[in-house]
Short mmCIF file of the N, C-alpha and C atoms (twelve columns), coordinates in Angstrom:
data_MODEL
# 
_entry.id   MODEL 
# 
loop_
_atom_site.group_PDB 
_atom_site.id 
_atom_site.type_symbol 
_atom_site.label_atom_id 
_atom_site.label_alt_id 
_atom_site.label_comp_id 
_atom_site.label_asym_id 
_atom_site.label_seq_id 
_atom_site.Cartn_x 
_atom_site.Cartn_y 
_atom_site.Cartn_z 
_atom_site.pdbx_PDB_model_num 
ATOM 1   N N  . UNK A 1  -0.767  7.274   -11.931 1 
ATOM 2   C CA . UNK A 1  -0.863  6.991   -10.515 1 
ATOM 3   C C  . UNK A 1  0.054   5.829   -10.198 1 
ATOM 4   N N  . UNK A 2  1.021   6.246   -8.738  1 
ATOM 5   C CA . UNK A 2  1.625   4.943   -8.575  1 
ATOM 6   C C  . UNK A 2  0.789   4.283   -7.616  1 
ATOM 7   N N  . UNK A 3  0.686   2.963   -7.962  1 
ATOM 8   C CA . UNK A 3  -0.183  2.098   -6.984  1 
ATOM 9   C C  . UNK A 3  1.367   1.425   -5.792  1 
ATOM 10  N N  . UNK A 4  0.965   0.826   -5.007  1 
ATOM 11  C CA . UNK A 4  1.249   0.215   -3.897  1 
ATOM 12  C C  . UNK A 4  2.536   0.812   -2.806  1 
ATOM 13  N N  . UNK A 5  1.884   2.254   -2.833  1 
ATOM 14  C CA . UNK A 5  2.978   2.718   -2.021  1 
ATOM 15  C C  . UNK A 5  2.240   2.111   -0.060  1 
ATOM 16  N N  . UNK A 6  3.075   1.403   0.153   1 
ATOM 17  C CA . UNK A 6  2.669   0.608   1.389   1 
ATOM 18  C C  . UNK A 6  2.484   2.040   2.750   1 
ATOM 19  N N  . UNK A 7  2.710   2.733   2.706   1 
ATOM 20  C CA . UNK A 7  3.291   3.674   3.510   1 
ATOM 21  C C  . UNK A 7  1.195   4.282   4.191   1 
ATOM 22  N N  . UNK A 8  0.713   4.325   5.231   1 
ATOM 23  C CA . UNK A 8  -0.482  5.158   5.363   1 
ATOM 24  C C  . UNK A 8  -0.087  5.998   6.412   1 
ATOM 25  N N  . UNK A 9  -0.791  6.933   6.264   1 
ATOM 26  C CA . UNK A 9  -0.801  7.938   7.300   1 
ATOM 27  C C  . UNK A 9  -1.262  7.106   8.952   1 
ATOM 28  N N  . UNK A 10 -0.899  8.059   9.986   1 
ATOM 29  C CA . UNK A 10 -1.068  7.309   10.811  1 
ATOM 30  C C  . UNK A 10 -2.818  7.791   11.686  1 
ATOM 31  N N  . UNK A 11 -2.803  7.027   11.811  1 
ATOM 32  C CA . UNK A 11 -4.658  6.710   11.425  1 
ATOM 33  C C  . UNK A 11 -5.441  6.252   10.937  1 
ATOM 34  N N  . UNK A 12 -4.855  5.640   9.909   1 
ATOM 35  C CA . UNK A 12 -5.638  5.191   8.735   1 
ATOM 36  C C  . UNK A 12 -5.766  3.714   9.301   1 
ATOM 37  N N  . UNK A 13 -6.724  2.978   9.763   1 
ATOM 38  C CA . UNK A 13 -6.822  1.862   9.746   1 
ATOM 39  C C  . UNK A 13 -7.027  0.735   8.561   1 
ATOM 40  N N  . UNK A 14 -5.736  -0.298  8.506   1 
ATOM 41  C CA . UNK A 14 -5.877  -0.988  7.345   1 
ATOM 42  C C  . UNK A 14 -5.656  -2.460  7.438   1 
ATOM 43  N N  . UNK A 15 -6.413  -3.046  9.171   1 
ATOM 44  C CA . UNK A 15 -6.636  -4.071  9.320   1 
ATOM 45  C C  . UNK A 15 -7.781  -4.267  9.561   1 
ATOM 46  N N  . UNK A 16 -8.473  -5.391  9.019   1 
ATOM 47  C CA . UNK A 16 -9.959  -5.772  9.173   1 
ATOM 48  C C  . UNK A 16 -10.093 -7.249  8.696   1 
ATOM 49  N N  . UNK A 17 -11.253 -8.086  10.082  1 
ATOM 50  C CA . UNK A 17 -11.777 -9.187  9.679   1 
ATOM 51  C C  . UNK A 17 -12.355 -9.223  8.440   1 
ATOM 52  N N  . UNK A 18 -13.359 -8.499  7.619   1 
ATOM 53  C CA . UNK A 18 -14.373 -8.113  7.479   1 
ATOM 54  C C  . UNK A 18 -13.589 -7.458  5.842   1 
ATOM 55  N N  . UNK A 19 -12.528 -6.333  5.772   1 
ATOM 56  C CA . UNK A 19 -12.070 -5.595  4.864   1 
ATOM 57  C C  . UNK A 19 -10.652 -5.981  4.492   1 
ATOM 58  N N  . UNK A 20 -10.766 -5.778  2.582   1 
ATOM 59  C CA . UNK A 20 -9.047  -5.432  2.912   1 
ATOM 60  C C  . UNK A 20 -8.336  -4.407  2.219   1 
ATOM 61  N N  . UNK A 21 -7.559  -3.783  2.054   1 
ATOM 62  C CA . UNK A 21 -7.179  -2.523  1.961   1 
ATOM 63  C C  . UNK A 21 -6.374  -2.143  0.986   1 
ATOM 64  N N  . UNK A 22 -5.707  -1.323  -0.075  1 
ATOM 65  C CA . UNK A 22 -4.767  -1.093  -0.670  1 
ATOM 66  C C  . UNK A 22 -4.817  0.578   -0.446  1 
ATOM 67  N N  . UNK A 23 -2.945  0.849   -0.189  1 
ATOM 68  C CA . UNK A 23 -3.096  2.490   -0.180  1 
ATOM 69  C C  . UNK A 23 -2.699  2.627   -1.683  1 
ATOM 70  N N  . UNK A 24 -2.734  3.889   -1.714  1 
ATOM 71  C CA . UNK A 24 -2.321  4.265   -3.206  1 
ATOM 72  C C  . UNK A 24 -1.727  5.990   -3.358  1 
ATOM 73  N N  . UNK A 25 -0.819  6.226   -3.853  1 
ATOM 74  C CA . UNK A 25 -0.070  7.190   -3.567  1 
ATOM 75  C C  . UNK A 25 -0.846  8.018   -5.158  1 
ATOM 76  N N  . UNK A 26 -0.990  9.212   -5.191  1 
ATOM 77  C CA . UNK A 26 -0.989  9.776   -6.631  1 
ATOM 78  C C  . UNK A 26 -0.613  11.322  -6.614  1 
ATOM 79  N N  . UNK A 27 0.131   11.084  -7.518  1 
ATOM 80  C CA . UNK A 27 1.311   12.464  -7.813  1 
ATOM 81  C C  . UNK A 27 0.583   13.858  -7.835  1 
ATOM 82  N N  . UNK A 28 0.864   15.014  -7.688  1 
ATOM 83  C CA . UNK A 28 0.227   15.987  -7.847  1 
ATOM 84  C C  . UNK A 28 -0.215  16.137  -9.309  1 
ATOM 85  N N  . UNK A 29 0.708   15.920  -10.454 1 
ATOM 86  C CA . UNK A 29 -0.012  15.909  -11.921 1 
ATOM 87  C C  . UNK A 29 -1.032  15.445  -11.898 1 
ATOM 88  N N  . UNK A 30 -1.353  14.360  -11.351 1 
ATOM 89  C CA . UNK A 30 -2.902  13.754  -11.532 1 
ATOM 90  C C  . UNK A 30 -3.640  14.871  -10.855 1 
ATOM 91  N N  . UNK A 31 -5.067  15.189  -12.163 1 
ATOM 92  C CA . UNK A 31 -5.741  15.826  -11.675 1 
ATOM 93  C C  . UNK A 31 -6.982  15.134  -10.909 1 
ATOM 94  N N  . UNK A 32 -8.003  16.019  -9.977  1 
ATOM 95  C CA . UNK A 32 -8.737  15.653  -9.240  1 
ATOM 96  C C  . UNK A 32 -9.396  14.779  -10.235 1 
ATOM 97  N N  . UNK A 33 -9.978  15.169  -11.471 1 
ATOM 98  C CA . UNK A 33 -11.438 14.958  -12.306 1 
ATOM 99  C C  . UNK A 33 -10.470 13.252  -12.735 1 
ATOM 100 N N  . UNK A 34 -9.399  13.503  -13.526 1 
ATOM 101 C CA . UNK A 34 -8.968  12.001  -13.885 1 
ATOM 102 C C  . UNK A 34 -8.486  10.770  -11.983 1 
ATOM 103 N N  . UNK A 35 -8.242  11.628  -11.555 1 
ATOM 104 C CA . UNK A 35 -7.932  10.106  -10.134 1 
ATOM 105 C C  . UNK A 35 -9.434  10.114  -9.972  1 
ATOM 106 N N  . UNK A 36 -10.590 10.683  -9.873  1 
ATOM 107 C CA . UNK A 36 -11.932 10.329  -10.045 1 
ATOM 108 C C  . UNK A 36 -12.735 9.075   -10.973 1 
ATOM 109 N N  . UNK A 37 -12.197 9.336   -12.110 1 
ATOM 110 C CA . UNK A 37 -12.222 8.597   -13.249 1 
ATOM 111 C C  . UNK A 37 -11.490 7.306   -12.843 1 
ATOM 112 N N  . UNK A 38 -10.444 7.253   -12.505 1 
ATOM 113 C CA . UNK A 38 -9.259  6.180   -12.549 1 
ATOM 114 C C  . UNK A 38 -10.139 5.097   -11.823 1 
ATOM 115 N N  . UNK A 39 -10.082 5.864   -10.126 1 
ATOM 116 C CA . UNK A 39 -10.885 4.877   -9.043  1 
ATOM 117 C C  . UNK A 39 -12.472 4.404   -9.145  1 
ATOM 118 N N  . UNK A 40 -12.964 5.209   -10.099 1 
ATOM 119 C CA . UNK A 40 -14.187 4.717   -10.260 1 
ATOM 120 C C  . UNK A 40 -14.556 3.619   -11.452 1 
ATOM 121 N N  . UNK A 41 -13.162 3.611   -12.109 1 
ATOM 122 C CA . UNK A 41 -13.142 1.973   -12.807 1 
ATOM 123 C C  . UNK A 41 -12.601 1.122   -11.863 1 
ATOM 124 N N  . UNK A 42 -12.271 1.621   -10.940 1 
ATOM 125 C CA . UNK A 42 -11.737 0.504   -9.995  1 
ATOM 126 C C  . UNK A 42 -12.548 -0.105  -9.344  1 
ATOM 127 N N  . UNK A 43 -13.394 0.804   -8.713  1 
ATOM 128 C CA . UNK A 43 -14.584 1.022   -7.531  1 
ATOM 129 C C  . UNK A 43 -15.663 -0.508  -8.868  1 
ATOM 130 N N  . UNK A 44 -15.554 -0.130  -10.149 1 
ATOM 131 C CA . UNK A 44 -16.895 -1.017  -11.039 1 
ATOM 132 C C  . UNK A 44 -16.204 -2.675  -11.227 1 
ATOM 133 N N  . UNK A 45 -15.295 -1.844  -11.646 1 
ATOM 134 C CA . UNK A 45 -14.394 -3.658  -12.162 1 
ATOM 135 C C  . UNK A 45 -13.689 -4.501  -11.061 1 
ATOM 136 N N  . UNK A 46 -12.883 -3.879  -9.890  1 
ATOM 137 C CA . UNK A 46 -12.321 -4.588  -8.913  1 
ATOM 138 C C  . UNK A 46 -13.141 -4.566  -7.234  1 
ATOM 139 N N  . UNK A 47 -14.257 -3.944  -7.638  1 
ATOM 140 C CA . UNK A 47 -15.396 -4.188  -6.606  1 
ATOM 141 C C  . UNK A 47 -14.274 -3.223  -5.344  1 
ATOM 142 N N  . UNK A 48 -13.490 -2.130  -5.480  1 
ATOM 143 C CA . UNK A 48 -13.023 -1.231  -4.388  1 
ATOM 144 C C  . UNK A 48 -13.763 0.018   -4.023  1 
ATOM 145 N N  . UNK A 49 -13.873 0.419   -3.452  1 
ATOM 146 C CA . UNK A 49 -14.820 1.624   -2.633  1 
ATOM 147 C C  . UNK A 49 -13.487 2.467   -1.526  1 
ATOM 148 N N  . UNK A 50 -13.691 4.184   -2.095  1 
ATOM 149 C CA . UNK A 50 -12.873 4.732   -1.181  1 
ATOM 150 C C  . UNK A 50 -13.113 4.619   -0.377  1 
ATOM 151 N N  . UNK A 51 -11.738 4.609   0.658   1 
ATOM 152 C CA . UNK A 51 -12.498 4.691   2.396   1 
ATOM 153 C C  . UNK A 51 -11.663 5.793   2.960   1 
ATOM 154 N N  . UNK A 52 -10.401 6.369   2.458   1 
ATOM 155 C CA . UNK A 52 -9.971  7.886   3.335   1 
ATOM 156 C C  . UNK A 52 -8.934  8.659   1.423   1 
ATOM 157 N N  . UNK A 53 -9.051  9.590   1.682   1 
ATOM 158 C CA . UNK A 53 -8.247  10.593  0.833   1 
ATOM 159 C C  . UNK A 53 -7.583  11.814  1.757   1 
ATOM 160 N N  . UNK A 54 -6.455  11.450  1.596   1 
ATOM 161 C CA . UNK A 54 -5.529  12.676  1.900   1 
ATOM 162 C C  . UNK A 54 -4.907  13.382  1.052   1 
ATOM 163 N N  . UNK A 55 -5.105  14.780  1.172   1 
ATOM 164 C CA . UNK A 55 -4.158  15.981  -0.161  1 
ATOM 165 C C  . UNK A 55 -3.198  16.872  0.912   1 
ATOM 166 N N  . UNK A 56 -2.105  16.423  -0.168  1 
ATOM 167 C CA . UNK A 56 -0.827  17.244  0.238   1 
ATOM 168 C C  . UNK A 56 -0.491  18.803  0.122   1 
ATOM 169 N N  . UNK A 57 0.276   19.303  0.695   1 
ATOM 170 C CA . UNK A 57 0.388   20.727  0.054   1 
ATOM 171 C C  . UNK A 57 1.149   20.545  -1.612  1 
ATOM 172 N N  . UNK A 58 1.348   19.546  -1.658  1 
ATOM 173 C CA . UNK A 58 2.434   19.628  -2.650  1 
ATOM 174 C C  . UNK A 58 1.432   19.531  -4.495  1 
ATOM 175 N N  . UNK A 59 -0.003  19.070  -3.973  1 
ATOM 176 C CA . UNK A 59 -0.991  18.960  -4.753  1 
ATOM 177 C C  . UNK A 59 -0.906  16.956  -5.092  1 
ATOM 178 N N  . UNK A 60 0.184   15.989  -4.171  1 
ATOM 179 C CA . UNK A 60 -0.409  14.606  -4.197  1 
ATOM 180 C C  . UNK A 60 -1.386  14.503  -3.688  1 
ATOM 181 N N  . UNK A 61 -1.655  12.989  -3.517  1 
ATOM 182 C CA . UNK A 61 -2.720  12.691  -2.439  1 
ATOM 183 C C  . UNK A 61 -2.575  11.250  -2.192  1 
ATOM 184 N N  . UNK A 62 -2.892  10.657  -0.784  1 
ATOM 185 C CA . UNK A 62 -2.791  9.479   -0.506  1 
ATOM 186 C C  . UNK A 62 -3.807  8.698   -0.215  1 
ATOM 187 N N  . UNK A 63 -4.580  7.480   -0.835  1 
ATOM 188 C CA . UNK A 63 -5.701  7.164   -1.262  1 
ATOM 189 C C  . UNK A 63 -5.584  5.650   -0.248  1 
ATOM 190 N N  . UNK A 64 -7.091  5.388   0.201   1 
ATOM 191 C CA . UNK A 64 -7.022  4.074   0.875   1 
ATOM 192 C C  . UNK A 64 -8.438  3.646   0.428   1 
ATOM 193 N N  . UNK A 65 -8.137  2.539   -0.683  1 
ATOM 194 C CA . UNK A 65 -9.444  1.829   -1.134  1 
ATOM 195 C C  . UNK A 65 -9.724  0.761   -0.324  1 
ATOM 196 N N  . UNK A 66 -10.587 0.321   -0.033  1 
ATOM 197 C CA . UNK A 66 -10.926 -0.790  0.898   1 
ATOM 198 C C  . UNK A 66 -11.808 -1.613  0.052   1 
ATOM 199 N N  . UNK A 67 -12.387 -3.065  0.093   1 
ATOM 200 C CA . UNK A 67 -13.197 -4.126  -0.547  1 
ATOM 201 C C  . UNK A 67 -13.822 -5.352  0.577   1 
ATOM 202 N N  . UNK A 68 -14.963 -6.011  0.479   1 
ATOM 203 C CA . UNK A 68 -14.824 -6.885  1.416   1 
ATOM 204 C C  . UNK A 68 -14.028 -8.159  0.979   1 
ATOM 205 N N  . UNK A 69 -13.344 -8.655  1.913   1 
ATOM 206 C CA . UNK A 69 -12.269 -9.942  1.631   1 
ATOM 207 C C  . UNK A 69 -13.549 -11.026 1.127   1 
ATOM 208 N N  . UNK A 70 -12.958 -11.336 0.348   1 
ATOM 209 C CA . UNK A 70 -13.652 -12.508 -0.663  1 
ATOM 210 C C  . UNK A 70 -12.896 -14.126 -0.310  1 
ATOM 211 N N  . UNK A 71 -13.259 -14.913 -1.025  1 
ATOM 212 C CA . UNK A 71 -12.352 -16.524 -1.541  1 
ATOM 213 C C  . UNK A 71 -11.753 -16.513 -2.614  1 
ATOM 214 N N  . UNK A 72 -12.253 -15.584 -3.796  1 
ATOM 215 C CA . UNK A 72 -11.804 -15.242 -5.051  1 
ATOM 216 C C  . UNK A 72 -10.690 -13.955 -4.779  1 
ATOM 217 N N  . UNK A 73 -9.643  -14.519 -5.437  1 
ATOM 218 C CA . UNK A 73 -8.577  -13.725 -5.690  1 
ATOM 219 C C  . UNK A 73 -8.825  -12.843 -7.070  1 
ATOM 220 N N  . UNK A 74 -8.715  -11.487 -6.463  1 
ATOM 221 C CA . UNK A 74 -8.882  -10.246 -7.300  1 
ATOM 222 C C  . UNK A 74 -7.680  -9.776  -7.409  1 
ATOM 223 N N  . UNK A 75 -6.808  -9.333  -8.341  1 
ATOM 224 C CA . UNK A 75 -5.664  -8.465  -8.178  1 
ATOM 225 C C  . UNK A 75 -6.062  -7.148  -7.576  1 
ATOM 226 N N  . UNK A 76 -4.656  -6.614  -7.110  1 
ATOM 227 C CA . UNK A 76 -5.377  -5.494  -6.572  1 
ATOM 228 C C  . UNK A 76 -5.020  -4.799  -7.586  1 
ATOM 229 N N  . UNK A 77 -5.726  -3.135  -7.168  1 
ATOM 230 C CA . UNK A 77 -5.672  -1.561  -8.122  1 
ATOM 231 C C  . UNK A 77 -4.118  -1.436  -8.822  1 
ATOM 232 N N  . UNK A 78 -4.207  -1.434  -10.499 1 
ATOM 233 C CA . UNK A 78 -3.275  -1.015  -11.224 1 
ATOM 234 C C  . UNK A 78 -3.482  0.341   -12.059 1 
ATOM 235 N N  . UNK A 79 -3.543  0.975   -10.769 1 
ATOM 236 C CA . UNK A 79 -4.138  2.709   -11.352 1 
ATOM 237 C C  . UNK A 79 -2.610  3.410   -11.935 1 
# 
């Protein structure tokens, strides 16, 4: 998975008092069951929670994890 493709669909809201956001681009090779796997070590260890998934015809998909903004600096998702 490549992480920090800045690019969201348009709709996707990815400003918030409250939230903050990383998109995440992942190739069609990635299958459903492993980007499942991937984000749900993300979702345990970097405290992220999905908030939209988009699938391409092409079999990518474009991922928007969201977290609540903290004081502690977390890196973001190195999926």
């Amino acid at each position: 998975m490549s992480s920090h493709s800045r690019r969201v669909p348009a709709g996707w809201e990815t400003e918030s008092e409250e939230f903050e956001y990383v998109p995440l681009r992942l190739p069609p090779e990635v299958t459903r069951i492993s980007a499942s796997m991937r984000l749900a070590i993300q979702a345990e260890f970097g405290g992220w929670e999905l908030s939209r998934v988009r699938l391409y015809s092409d079999g990518s998909r474009r991922v928007l994890l969201k977290r609540k903004k903290t004081v502690h600096h977390v890196p973001d998702p190195a999926i």
